């Protein structure tokens, strides 16, 4: 994945969308897919504000076994309906090697979550799916480990990888994690892959998402993952960090001129 | 797993060995199973010094795809031979849900490694095997997350869990990780499960293993995992942290009187 | 320092310069004042590119007693000459309570370095000087501790404080420290003080300074501290992170449009 | 301070007490000196249980300016009375270079606290006092930085240094800090200085102090600093981590046999 082997930026194709190079994409959607209304409503509203991909969790890696674990296959069906209604390609997480083929039959981009950043059997299996992989950095992953995880996907025959920084675990607890934007700059220098940033999981609180999103654009990221929920107060997971639709609209308005300053164009035009 | 539900210590039974309560066990063996000679020789020598269980990796979760990934099923066959030759029960890691049944057909204790400390599908699958599970804390795992991972195993119907502290990732790099012995004291207070310590992976260097092993006994651990290799300089993985057999003999000699001070007895008598 | 007591931004006055509110300042200069030529040359060139304050270390808090410790009072004399030659106000660090009066007789802004972020006697003494204080966050300082250090200055009668984020110590070592831009967003929300960012010390490598500077502007900082040296390869301290004058010119060119997007104006017009 | 220059352990003399080599000392006393009754009562009771030095804070480096800052010189007078009443040498912290001569006129050992671990002017000043210095590791101090701080004292002409590990700041918050006992083993290997451990500040909670104290002895420490208060619930600082006198008696009873296993003898016989 090193710039030593390929100097120019990798540009991935997802259903006609070009990811990487000079285009900037925002992937938006709820933390968890909860029901049809919530899913379709969110997909439509984030598209209206300029999101170009839709995200939502059907399989949720929760810390506690007593928390909501996701709708599973039913959730994937709802994501498929959202794509049919909006045309937005789907990004969703897969947690188990046994589920890869099934999830890949629904999703356009398979997400490897932070807890699975070094799950070698899973990395091998998603590589074999032939899908584009969005690979989150582990919550305590060294940049080197993150890039080597991308290498695991590559040696299994798939070089369509989007790197995603989502905050690291440090001593500071004002935000849930510490967003490491230097990791974006390092990854952009050392690899030719697109690098996205997830400010929602890093912040863990909605009021920090917009400033961190602006900073992510300015440091050189190629895209954002942002959690949006029609009514965060009733969300089944991570309510505190999800933006309301209007707040997401404000985020899009604030990042757009910085995307332009960076010499890029918004994926949705 | 809380003391609130069960005040007395859990005592597990592994082929007649009692783990937890007043007995102290040392699990020893090489980082990776490499070949028959290395495996059998190490098993015999660690038994001669008082180890009561044998460990060895057949499936290796390596950071880089270009490093040795383990012998797989052939390695499990060698572990089976080692058990036949010495009578020592086998502890070995399983990394993928698909491999659980196969690994469980060889091993006496299934190890969940630090990288998989929050791999929920794997936790569910090992629980279903009915085996005793040795659950390592994640390299950046909160104590709470570690205990909740044990809860995942429990809610899938298996309460035979050994917790294992193996060092956490901090800013300090004189050792590979920072062994957190306060986590042992906290886990002993809050749960009724046996708690082991792996000083080899924490230290990442052989010269720190013995002092950390002594400290682990004194803080109240119920057992140790120690890496031993007949010739660490030629090891296929983690050569720098594995003890030579004589050094392991010294470790056993140094911990024995501290085990007695703690009011426990060595598992091997 | 809380927004609860003062809703509007504090605007400080340093020799006629307004710091905070809608103005953005760049403080630039060498890590250490080394000699007259280096000092005057750097001051002139950073001014030519738009820096509005000049920084340079005369008292250096080095980790090793065998490293260069700074020119002391002779260095302050050189800074005074640089101000006379360029009109740029001087920012310099003071390390000892006994030196505060002397350093204050030369400097326009007294800097409290990261190692002294909780040095209570020093905080009290600089407060009494009546000068504007640039207060760096400790390398492992919680945001709360940083704000309480500002409170120490305040309770000693001086509310002219600029907060400065400079990276925190984490497990990641690709850069020297991890620049925590969420801390800037939190400090801007919770206090009415100006917040600056020092990307040079965070990065510890020159090639990451410009992307981090852009991100700092976009997250909402009110200013930057940037290390510039006419010939970093020969610098007596921190050579690897100092920008060459032309690189500093590039930094200024890249941040200017982002400052405008943020609705601020550059301090130098 | 390196073993390369002096192979054998440094043995310091404090009023006839030998520190280092084969003797183990426990320094005990309250976090803060609060009044005459509390001070004298604590000194007598810790002596009765075998403590060989008395500690108490007169100058307190508190995070918040609104917390109790210590009795200052009046506190030192109380410590002097405690020494007169018990014969125990006094260990107390000094925070400011200007106070060193005054504090040194009362104390037998000058303590440099974790917040001042890189306060170079203070290190130089305490070195010049000619007293034995107890040098705590910074809360985020690398082992190398800690040893270089000892070098600062040494290059200023004083090689009577006791190193003291007191826990480092990590992501884990079950205890206030993570006691890094590998740092003790590393410091014992690389230097010839005595190394003490402060389990009270590391734990931040009284119920973890005894297990950590046992582990500190077993890893190879030469002494302990333990906070003891006649009535922790009413303490003016750090009430949650101070032991009651009976708990301190239990600590002494539990460590004594481990000190013997380590081939050392208790300082008090």
JSON list of C-alpha atoms in Angstrom, two decimals, chain A residues 181-182 184-190 219, chain C residues 174-176 199-200 202-214 227 239-244 247 250-251 254:
[
{"chain": "A", "resi": 181, "resn": "UNK", "atom": "CA", "xyz": [-5.38, 13.82, 12.86]},
{"chain": "A", "resi": 182, "resn": "UNK", "atom": "CA", "xyz": [-1.63, 13.44, 12.56]},
{"chain": "A", "resi": 184, "resn": "UNK", "atom": "CA", "xyz": [-4.31, 11.03, 8.67]},
{"chain": "A", "resi": 185, "resn": "UNK", "atom": "CA", "xyz": [-1.37, 13.13, 7.54]},
{"chain": "A", "resi": 186, "resn": "UNK", "atom": "CA", "xyz": [1.03, 10.24, 8.08]},
{"chain": "A", "resi": 187, "resn": "UNK", "atom": "CA", "xyz": [-1.22, 7.76, 6.25]},
{"chain": "A", "resi": 188, "resn": "UNK", "atom": "CA", "xyz": [-1.67, 10.17, 3.34]},
{"chain": "A", "resi": 189, "resn": "UNK", "atom": "CA", "xyz": [2.09, 10.55, 3.08]},
{"chain": "A", "resi": 190, "resn": "UNK", "atom": "CA", "xyz": [3.02, 6.89, 3.42]},
{"chain": "A", "resi": 219, "resn": "UNK", "atom": "CA", "xyz": [-5.65, 18.04, 7.53]},
{"chain": "C", "resi": 174, "resn": "UNK", "atom": "CA", "xyz": [4.87, 8.22, 14.47]},
{"chain": "C", "resi": 175, "resn": "UNK", "atom": "CA", "xyz": [4.79, 11.81, 15.66]},
{"chain": "C", "resi": 176, "resn": "UNK", "atom": "CA", "xyz": [6.44, 12.84, 18.92]},
{"chain": "C", "resi": 199, "resn": "UNK", "atom": "CA", "xyz": [1.94, 21.96, 15.79]},
{"chain": "C", "resi": 200, "resn": "UNK", "atom": "CA", "xyz": [5.75, 21.92, 15.82]},
{"chain": "C", "resi": 202, "resn": "UNK", "atom": "CA", "xyz": [3.27, 18.00, 18.70]},
{"chain": "C", "resi": 203, "resn": "UNK", "atom": "CA", "xyz": [4.65, 16.69, 15.43]},
{"chain": "C", "resi": 204, "resn": "UNK", "atom": "CA", "xyz": [8.32, 16.63, 16.29]},
{"chain": "C", "resi": 205, "resn": "UNK", "atom": "CA", "xyz": [8.90, 16.39, 12.53]},
{"chain": "C", "resi": 206, "resn": "UNK", "atom": "CA", "xyz": [8.73, 19.21, 10.03]},
{"chain": "C", "resi": 207, "resn": "UNK", "atom": "CA", "xyz": [6.72, 17.36, 7.38]},
{"chain": "C", "resi": 208, "resn": "UNK", "atom": "CA", "xyz": [3.62, 17.14, 9.59]},
{"chain": "C", "resi": 209, "resn": "UNK", "atom": "CA", "xyz": [3.59, 20.80, 10.72]},
{"chain": "C", "resi": 210, "resn": "UNK", "atom": "CA", "xyz": [1.67, 22.28, 7.78]},
{"chain": "C", "resi": 211, "resn": "UNK", "atom": "CA", "xyz": [-1.25, 19.78, 7.69]},
{"chain": "C", "resi": 212, "resn": "UNK", "atom": "CA", "xyz": [-1.63, 20.06, 11.47]},
{"chain": "C", "resi": 213, "resn": "UNK", "atom": "CA", "xyz": [-1.52, 23.86, 11.25]},
{"chain": "C", "resi": 214, "resn": "UNK", "atom": "CA", "xyz": [-4.36, 23.82, 8.72]},
{"chain": "C", "resi": 227, "resn": "UNK", "atom": "CA", "xyz": [9.18, 26.87, 15.00]},
{"chain": "C", "resi": 239, "resn": "UNK", "atom": "CA", "xyz": [16.25, 20.53, 14.48]},
{"chain": "C", "resi": 240, "resn": "UNK", "atom": "CA", "xyz": [13.92, 17.92, 13.08]},
{"chain": "C", "resi": 241, "resn": "UNK", "atom": "CA", "xyz": [10.73, 19.86, 13.66]},
{"chain": "C", "resi": 242, "resn": "UNK", "atom": "CA", "xyz": [11.71, 23.40, 12.65]},
{"chain": "C", "resi": 243, "resn": "UNK", "atom": "CA", "xyz": [10.55, 24.75, 9.31]},
{"chain": "C", "resi": 244, "resn": "UNK", "atom": "CA", "xyz": [12.84, 26.45, 6.85]},
{"chain": "C", "resi": 247, "resn": "UNK", "atom": "CA", "xyz": [8.29, 26.18, 4.27]},
{"chain": "C", "resi": 250, "resn": "UNK", "atom": "CA", "xyz": [4.02, 27.91, 2.44]},
{"chain": "C", "resi": 251, "resn": "UNK", "atom": "CA", "xyz": [2.33, 27.35, 5.81]},
{"chain": "C", "resi": 254, "resn": "UNK", "atom": "CA", "xyz": [-2.06, 27.50, 3.14]}
]
